[in-house]
Coordinates of C-alpha atoms and ligand atoms in Angstrom, one line a residue:
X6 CA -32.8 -7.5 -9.7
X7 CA -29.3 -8.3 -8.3
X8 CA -26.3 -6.7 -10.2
X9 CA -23.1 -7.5 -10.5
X10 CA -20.0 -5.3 -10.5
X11 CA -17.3 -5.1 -13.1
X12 CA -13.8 -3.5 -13.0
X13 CA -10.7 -3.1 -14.7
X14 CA -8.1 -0.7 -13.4
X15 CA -4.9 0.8 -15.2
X16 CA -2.4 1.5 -13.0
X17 CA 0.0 4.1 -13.5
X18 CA 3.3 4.0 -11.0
X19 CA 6.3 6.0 -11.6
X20 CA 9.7 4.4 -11.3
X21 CA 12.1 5.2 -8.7
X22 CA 15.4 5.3 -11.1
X23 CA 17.8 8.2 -10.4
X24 CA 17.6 9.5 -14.0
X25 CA 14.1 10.3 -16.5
X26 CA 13.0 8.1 -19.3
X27 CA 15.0 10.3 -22.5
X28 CA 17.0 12.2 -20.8
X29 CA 19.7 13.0 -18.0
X30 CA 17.4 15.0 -15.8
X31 CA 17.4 14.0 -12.4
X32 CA 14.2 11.9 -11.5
X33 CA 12.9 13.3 -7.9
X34 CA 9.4 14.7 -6.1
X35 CA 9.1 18.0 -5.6
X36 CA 11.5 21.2 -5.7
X37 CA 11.0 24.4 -7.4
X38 CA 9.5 24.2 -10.5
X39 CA 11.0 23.7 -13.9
X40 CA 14.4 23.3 -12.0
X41 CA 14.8 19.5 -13.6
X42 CA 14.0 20.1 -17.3
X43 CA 16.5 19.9 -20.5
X44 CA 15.9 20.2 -24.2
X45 CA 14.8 17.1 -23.8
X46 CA 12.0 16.9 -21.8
X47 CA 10.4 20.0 -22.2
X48 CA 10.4 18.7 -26.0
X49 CA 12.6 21.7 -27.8
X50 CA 12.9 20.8 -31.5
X51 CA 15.5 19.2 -33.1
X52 CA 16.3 17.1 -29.7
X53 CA 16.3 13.4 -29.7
X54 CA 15.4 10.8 -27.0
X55 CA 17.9 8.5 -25.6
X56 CA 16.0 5.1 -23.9
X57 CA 16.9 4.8 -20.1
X58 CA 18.0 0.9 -19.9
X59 CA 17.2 1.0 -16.5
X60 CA 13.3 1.9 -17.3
X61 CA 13.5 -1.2 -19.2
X62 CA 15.0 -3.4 -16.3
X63 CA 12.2 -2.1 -14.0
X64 CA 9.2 -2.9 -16.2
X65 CA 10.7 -6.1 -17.2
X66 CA 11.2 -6.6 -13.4
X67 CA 7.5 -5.7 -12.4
X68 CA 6.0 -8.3 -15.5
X69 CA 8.1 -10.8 -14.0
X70 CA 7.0 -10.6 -10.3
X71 CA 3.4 -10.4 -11.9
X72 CA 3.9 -13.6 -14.2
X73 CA 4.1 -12.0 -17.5
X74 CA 5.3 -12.9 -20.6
X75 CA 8.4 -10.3 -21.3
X76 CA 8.3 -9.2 -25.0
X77 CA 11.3 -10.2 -27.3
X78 CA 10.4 -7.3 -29.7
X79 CA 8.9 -4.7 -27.8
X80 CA 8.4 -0.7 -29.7
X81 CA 8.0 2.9 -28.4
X82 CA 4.8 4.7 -30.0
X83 CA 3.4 8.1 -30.1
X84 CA 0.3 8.8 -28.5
X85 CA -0.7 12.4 -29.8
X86 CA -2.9 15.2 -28.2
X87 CA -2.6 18.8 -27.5
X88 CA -2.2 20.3 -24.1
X89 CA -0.2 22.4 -22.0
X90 CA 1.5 20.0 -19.8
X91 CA 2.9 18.1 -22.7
X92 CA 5.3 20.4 -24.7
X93 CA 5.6 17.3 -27.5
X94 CA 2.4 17.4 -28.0
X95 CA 2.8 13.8 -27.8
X96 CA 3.8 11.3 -25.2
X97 CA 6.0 8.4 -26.0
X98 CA 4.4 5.5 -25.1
X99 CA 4.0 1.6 -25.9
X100 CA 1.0 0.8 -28.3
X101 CA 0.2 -2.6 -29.8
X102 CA 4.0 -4.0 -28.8
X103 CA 4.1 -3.8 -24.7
X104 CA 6.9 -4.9 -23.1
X105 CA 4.9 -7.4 -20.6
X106 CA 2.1 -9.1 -21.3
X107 CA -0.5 -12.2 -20.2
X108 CA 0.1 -12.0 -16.5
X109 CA -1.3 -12.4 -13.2
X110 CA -1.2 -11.5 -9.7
X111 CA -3.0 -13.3 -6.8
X112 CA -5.4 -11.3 -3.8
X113 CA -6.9 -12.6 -0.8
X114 CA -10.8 -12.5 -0.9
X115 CA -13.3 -13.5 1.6
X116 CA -13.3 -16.7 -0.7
X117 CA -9.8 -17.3 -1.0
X118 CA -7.4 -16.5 -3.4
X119 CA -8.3 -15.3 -6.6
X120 CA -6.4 -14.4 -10.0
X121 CA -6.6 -11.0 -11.0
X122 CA -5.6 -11.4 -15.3
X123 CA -2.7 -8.5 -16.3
X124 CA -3.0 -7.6 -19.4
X125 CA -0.2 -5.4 -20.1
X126 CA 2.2 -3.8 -18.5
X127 CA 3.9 -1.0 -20.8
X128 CA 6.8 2.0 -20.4
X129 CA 6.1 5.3 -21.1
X130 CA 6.7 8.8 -19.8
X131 CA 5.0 11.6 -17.5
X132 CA 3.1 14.5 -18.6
X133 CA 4.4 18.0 -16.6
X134 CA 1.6 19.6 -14.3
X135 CA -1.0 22.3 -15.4
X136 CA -2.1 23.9 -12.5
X137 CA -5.0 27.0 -12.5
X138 CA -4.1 29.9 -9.1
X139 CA -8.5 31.3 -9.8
X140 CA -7.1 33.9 -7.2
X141 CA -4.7 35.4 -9.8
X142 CA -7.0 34.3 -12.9
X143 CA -4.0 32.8 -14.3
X144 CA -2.5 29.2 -15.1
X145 CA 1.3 27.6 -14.1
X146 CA 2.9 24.5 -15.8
X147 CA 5.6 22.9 -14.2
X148 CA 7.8 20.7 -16.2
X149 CA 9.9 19.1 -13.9
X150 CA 7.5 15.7 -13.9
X151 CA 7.6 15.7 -17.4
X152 CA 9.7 12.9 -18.7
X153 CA 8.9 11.0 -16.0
X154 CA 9.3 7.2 -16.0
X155 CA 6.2 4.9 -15.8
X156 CA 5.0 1.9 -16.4
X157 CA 1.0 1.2 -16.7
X158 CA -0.4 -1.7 -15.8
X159 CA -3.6 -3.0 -17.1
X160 CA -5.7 -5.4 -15.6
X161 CA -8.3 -7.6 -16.9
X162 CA -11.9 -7.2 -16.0
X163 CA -11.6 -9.8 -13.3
X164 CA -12.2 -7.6 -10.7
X165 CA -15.6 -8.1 -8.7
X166 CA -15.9 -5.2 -5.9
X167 CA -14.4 -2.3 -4.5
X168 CA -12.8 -4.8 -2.0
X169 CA -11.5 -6.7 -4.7
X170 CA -10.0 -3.5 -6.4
X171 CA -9.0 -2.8 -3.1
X172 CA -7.1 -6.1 -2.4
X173 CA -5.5 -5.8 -6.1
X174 CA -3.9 -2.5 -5.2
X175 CA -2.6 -3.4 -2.5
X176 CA -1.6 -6.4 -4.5
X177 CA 0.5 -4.5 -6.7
X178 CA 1.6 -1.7 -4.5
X179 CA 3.1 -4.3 -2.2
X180 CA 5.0 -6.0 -5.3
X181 CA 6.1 -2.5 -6.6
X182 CA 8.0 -1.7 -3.4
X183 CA 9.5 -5.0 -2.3
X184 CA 11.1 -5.2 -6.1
X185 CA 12.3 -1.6 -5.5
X186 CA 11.2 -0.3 -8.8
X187 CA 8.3 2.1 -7.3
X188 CA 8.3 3.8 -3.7
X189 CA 4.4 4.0 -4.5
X190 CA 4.1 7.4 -2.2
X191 CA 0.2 7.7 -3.1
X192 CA 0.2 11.5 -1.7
X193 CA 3.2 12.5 -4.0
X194 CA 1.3 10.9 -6.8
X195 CA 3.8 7.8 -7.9
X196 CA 0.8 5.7 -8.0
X197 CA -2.3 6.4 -9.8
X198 CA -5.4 4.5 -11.9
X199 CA -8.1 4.8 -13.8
X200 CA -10.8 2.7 -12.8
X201 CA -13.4 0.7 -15.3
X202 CA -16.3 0.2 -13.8
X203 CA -19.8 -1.6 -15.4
X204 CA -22.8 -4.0 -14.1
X205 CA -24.5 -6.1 -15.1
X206 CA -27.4 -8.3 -14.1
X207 CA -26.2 -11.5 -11.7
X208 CA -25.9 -14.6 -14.3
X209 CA -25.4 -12.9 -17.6
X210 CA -22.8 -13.7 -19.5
X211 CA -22.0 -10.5 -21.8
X212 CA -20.5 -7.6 -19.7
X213 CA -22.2 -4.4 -19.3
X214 CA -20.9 -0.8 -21.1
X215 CA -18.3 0.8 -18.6
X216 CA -17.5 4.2 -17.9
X217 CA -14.1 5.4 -17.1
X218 CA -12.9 7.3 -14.1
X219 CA -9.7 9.3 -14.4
X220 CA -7.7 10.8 -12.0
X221 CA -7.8 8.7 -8.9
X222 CA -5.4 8.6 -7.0
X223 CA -6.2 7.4 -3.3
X224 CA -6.8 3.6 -3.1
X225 CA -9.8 4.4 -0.9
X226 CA -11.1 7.1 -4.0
X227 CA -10.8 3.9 -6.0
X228 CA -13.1 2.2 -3.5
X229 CA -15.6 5.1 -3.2
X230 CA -15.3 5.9 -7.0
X231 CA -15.9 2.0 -8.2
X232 CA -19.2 1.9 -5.7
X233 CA -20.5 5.5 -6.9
X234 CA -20.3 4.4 -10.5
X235 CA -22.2 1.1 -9.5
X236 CA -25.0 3.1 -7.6
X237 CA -25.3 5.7 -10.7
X238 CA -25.2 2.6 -13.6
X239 CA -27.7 0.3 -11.5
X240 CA -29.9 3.8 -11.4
X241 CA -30.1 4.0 -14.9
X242 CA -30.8 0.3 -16.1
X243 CA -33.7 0.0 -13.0
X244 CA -35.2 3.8 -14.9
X245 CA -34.7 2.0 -17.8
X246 CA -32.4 3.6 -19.9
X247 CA -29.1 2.3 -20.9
X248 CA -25.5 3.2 -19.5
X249 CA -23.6 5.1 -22.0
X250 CA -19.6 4.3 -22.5
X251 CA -17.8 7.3 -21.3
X252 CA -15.1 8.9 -19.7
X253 CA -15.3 10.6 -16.6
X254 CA -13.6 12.5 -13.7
X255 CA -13.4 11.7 -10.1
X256 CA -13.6 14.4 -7.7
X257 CA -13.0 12.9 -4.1
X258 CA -13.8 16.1 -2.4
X259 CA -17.1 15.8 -3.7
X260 CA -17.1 12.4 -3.8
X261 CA -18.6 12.1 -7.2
X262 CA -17.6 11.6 -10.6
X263 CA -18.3 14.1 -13.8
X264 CA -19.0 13.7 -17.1
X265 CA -15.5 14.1 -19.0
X266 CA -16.6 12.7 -22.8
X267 CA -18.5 10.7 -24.7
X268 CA -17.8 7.7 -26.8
X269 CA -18.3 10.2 -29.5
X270 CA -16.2 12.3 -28.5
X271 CA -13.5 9.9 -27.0
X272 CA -9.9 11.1 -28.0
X273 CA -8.0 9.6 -31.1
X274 CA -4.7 9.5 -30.2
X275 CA -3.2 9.0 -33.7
X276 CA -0.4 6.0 -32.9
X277 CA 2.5 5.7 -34.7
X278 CA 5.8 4.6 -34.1
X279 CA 8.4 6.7 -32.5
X280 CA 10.6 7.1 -35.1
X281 CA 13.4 8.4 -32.4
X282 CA 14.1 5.4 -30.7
X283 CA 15.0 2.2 -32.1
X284 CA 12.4 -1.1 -31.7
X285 CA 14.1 -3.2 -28.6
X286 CA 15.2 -6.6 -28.8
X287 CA 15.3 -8.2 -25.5
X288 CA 17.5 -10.8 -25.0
X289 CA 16.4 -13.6 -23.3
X290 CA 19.9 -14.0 -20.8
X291 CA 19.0 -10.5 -19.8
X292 CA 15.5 -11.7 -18.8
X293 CA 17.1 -14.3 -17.1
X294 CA 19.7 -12.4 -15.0
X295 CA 16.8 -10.1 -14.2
X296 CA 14.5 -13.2 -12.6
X297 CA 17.1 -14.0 -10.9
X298 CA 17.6 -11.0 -8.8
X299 CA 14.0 -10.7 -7.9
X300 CA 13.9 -11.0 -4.3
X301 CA 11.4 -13.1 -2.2
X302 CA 8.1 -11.5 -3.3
X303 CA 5.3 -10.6 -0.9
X304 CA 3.2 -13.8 -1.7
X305 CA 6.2 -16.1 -1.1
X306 CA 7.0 -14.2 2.2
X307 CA 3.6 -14.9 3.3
X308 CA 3.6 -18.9 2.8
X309 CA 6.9 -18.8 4.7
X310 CA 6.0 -17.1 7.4
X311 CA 3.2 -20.2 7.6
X312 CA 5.0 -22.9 6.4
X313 CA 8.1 -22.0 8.9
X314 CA 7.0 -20.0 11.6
X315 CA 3.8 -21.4 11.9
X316 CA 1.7 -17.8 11.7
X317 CA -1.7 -18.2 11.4
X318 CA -2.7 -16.7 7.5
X319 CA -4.0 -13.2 8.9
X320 CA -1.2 -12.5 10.8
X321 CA 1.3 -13.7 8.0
X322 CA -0.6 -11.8 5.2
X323 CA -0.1 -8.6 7.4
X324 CA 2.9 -8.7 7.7
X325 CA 4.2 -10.1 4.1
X326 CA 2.7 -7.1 2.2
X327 CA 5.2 -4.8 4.2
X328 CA 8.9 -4.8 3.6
X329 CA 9.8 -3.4 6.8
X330 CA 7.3 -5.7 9.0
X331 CA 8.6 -8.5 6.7
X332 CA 12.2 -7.6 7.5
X333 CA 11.6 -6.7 11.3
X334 CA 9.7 -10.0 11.6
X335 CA 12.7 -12.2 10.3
X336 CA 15.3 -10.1 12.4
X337 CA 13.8 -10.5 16.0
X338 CA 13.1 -14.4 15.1
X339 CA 17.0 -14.3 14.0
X340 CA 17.3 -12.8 17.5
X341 CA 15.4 -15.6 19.3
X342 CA 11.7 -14.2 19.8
X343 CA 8.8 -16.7 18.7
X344 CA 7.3 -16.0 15.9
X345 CA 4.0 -15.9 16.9
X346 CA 5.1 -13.1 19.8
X347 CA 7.1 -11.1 17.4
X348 CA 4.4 -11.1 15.1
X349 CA 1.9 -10.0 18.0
X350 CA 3.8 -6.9 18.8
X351 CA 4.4 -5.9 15.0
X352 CA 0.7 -6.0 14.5
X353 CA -0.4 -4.5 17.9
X354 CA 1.5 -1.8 19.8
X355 CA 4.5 -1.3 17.2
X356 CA 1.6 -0.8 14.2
X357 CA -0.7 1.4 16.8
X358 CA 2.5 3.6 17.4
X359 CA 2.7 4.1 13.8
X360 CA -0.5 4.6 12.9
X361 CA -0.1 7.3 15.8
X362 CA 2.8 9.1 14.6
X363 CA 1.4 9.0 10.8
X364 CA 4.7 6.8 9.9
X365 CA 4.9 3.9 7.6
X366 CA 6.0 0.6 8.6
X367 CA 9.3 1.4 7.0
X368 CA 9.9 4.3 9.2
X369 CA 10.4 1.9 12.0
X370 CA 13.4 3.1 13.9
X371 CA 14.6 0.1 15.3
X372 CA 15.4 -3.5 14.6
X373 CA 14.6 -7.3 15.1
X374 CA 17.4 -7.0 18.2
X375 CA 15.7 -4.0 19.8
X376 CA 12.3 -6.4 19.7
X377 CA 13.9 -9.4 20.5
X378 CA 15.1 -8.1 23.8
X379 CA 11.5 -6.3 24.9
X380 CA 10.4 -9.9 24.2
X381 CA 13.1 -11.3 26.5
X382 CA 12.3 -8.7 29.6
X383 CA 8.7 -10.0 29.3
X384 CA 9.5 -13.5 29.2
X385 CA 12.1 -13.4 31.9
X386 CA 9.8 -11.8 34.1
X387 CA 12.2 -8.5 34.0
X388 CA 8.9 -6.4 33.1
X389 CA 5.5 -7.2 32.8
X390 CA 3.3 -7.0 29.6
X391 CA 1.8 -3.4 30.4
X392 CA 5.4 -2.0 31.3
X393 CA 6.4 -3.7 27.8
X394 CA 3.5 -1.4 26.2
X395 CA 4.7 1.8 27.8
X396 CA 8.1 1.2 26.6
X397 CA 7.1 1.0 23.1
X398 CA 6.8 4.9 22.3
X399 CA 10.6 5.2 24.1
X400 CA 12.0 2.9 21.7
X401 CA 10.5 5.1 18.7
X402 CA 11.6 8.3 20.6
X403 CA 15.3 7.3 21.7
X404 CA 17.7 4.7 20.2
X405 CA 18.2 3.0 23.6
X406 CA 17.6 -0.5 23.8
X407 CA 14.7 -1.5 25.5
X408 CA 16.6 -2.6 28.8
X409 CA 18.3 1.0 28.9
X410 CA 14.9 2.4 28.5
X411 CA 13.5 0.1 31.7
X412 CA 16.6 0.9 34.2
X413 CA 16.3 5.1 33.0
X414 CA 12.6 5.1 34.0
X415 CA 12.7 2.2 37.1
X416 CA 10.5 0.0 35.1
X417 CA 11.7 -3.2 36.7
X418 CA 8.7 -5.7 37.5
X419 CA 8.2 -6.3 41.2
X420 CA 8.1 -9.9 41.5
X421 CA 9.0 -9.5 45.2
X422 CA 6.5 -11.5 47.6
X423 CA 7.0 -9.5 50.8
X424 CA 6.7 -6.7 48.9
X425 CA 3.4 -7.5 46.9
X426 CA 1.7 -8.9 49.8
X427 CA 2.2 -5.4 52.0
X428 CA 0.7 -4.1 48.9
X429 CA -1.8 -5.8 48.8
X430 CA -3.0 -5.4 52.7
X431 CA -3.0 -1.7 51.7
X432 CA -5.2 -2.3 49.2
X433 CA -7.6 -4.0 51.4
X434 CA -7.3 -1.6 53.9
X435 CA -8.4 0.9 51.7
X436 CA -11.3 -1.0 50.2
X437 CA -13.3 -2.3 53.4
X438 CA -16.8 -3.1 50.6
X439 CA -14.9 -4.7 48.7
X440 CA -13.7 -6.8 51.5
X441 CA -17.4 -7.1 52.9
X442 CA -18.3 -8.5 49.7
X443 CA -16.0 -10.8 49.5
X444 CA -16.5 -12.4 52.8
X445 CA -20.4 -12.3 51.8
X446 CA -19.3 -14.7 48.9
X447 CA -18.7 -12.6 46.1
X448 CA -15.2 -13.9 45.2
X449 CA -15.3 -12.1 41.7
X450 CA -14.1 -8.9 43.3
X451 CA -10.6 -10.8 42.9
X452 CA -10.1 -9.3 39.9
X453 CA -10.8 -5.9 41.0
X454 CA -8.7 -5.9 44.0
X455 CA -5.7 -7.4 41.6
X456 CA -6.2 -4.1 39.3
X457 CA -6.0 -2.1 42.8
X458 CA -2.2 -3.6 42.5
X459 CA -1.9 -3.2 39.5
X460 CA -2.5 0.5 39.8
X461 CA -0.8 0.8 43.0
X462 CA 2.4 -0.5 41.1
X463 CA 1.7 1.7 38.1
X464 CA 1.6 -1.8 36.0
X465 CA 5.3 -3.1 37.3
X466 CA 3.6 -5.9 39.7
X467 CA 4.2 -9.2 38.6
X468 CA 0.9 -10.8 37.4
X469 CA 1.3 -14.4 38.4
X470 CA 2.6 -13.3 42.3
X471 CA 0.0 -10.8 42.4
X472 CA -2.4 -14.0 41.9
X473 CA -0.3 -16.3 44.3
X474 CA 0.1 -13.3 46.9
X475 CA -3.8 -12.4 46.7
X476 CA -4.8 -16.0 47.4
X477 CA -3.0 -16.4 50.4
X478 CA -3.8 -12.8 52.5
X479 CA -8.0 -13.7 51.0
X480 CA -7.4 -17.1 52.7
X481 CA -6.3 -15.1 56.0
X482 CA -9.6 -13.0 55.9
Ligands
ADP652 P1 -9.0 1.6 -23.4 O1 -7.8 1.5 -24.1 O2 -10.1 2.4 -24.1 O3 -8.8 2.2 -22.0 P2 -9.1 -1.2 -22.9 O4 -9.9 -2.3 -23.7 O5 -7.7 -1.3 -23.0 O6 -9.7 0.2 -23.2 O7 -9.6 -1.5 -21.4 C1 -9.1 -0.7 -20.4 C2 -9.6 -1.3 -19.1 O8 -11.0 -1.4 -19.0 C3 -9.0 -2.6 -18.7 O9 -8.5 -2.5 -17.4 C4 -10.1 -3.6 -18.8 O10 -10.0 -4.6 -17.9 C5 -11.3 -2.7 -18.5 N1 -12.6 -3.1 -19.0 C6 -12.8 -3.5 -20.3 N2 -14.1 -3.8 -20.5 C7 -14.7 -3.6 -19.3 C8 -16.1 -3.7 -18.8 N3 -17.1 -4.1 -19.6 N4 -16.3 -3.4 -17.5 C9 -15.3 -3.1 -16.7 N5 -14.0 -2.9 -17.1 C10 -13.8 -3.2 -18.4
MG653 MG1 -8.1 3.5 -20.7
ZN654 ZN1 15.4 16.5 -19.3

């Protein structure tokens, strides 16, 4: 039997404001622990929240880039359980009034577009972090995450593989950052999810019972964890058993997930409203003022960078997803490059150069002016493509120009025909079987005597003379 794979993810991303959720405590990664804690946040009796506006303005800002309604009463709810990292003993959260709600954001399959459904996107704050040290038999919780903006976003089950989960993160991550609400650093934990995952046989209607993974937080972990929990559901139907709804936890290292709780045993969290903090009533000017300072969002970027500089989709997609591509992309056009060359070295030797130096494609140390020239030298016949290669790791090392960088090392392309042509007897000289071969008809050894130039002029030889240069000594043979 074919199955088919179901998943819903809940997204949790913190926000980037300068301040947490309840309290004045400064909102940063890192630093010694239970440095950034008040009253407040490590939940002291007697102290009260106070609502960060600018929490609001962010999750209002992230349901508006993923076309949701915005809520014009929206509460704050308790979600109560007991343990260390939560001093409360509850978290405030959003319950059955989210701020966002009915949305939608759009991925790129192998079959086109597709709608992912949001179903909610609410505000709520960070736990602190319990951490076990089995060396010293003895546990440490640090508070300083505690109080922690966040907004979760939940998706509908519309999700149909691990590359579609895949494509939604991205999706999401890529929307989070251009807005500027989330900086979505994965390995300091300001993204997270718990995946949903069930089957169910191809052509039925009714979805199958789902487990739960918690504690993901690697967008390939979602990938691996969403096709383990496939495998290990489709195992028990074909035994015939049935799948039982529970929660579970990921472990990447092992690349397995474990048996957290039952249905049975599933958590009730006892909602009620947070009698602390008043209900909101969001005005709909404010929602307005707020849409209009969204700036161009990933998905328009992308149909621009078709519609007006005539990218092909792949390149366009690429590039759109990435604020500092987007922005590098639209600066060395500004500067004069085409497009479809700019776009050529932002996906090939500037992304390999990153990739290389475990940067992101914000890191990029220079701009579309820096580009636009390397560009230029190529096209004017200055330098040729390969020199234009080796010159991309000195424009990450040094903030010369590329030109600077060409004149410092004596780069310049030698376009000279005297000068090739002498080179080019010297390479015959020193490759009499090649010659041979060539005068017994094998003409295809052109293009290894043209890379005996090449390697003679470390790269710097001008292509097109090489070509003109190597016709006329062959003809003299
Ligand atoms: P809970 O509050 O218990 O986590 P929800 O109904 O809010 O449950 O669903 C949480 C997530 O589970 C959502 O992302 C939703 O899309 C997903 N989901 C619900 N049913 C299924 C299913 N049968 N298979 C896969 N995902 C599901
Ligand atoms: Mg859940
Ligand atoms: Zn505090």
């Amino acid at each position: 039997m074919k199955y088919e794979t179901v998943v819903g993810l809940e997204i949790h991303a913190e926000l980037s404001t300068k301040t947490k959720i309840y309290c004045s405590c400064e909102n940063s990664f890192g630093g010694s622990e239970n440095t950034r804690c008040c009253p407040v946040c490590i939940g002291l009796p007697g102290t009260l929240p106070t609502l960060n506006k600018k929490v609001v303005e962010y999750g209002i800002k992230a349901g508006l880039a993923m076309n949701c309604e915005i809520a014009e009463y929206s509460k704050q709810d308790r979600k109560n359980y007991f343990y260390p990292d939560l001093p409360k003993a509850y978290q405030i959260s959003q319950f059955d009034f989210p701020l966002c709600e009915h949305g939608f954001v759009i991925i790129d399959t192998e079959n086109g577009q597709k709608k992912i459904g949001i179903t909610r996107i609410h505000i709520e704050e960070d736990a602190g972090k319990f951490t076990h040290d089995p060396y010293r038999n003895l546990s440490r919780v640090d508070y300083n995450r505690g109080g922690v903006p966040l907004i979760e976003i939940v998706s509908e089950p519309d999700i149909r593989s691990s590359a579609e989960a895949n494509a939604f993160l991205e999706a999401v991550r890529s929307i989070l950052k251009c807005i500027g609400v989330s900086d979505c650093k994965m390995q300091e934990g300001s993204l997270r999810c718990d995946v949903n995952v069930s089957v169910r046989p191809e052509g039925q209607k009714e979805f199958g019972v789902r487990s739960e993974c918690k504690n993901v937080n690697s967008f390939s972990g979602a990938v691996r964890a969403i096709d383990y929990e496939r495998a290990r559901q489709i195992e028990i139907l074909e035994s015939g058993a049935e799948v039982e709804q529970e929660t579970r936890r990921w472990d990447d290292m092992a690349g397995k997930s474990f048996l957290l709780r039952s249905k049975e045993e599933a958590h009730d969290y006892r909602y009620f409203p947070e009698p602390d903090l008043m209900p909101m009533e969001i005005s709909r000017g404010w929602v307005e003022e707020i849409r209009e300072s969204l700036p161009e969002l990933p998905h328009e970027k992308k149909a621009r960078f078709m519609a007006e500089y005539g990218l092909p989709e792949y390149d366009s997609g690429l590039i759109s997803v990435s604020d500092g591509f987007s922005k590098l992309l639209d600066d060395t056009v500004g500067c004069g490059a085409a497009p479809k060359e700019a776009s050529n070295w932002i996906l090939g030797e500037i992304s390999k150069e990153i990739n290389e130096r475990c940067i992101t494609s914000d890191d990029v140390p220079f701009g579309g002016q820096a580009l636009a020239e390397l560009i230029a030298l190529i096209n004017k016949g200055t330098i040729s493509g390969s020199i234009a290669k080796q010159i991309v790791p000195d424009m990450f090392e040094s903030d010369k120009s590329p030109e600077e960088i060409v004149k410092a090392k004596g780069l310049l392309q030698i376009s000279d025909e005297g000068e090739i042509a002498k080179i080019i007897k010297e390479v015959f000289e020193a490759n009499p079987k090649a010659i041979e071969d060539y005068k017994g008809g094998k003409t295809n050894v052109r293009g290894f005597l043209t890379g005996q130039v090449m390697r003679a002029t470390k790269g710097k030889a001008n292509p097109a003379v090489i070509n003109k240069q190597l016709e006329i000594e062959l003809g003299k043979l």
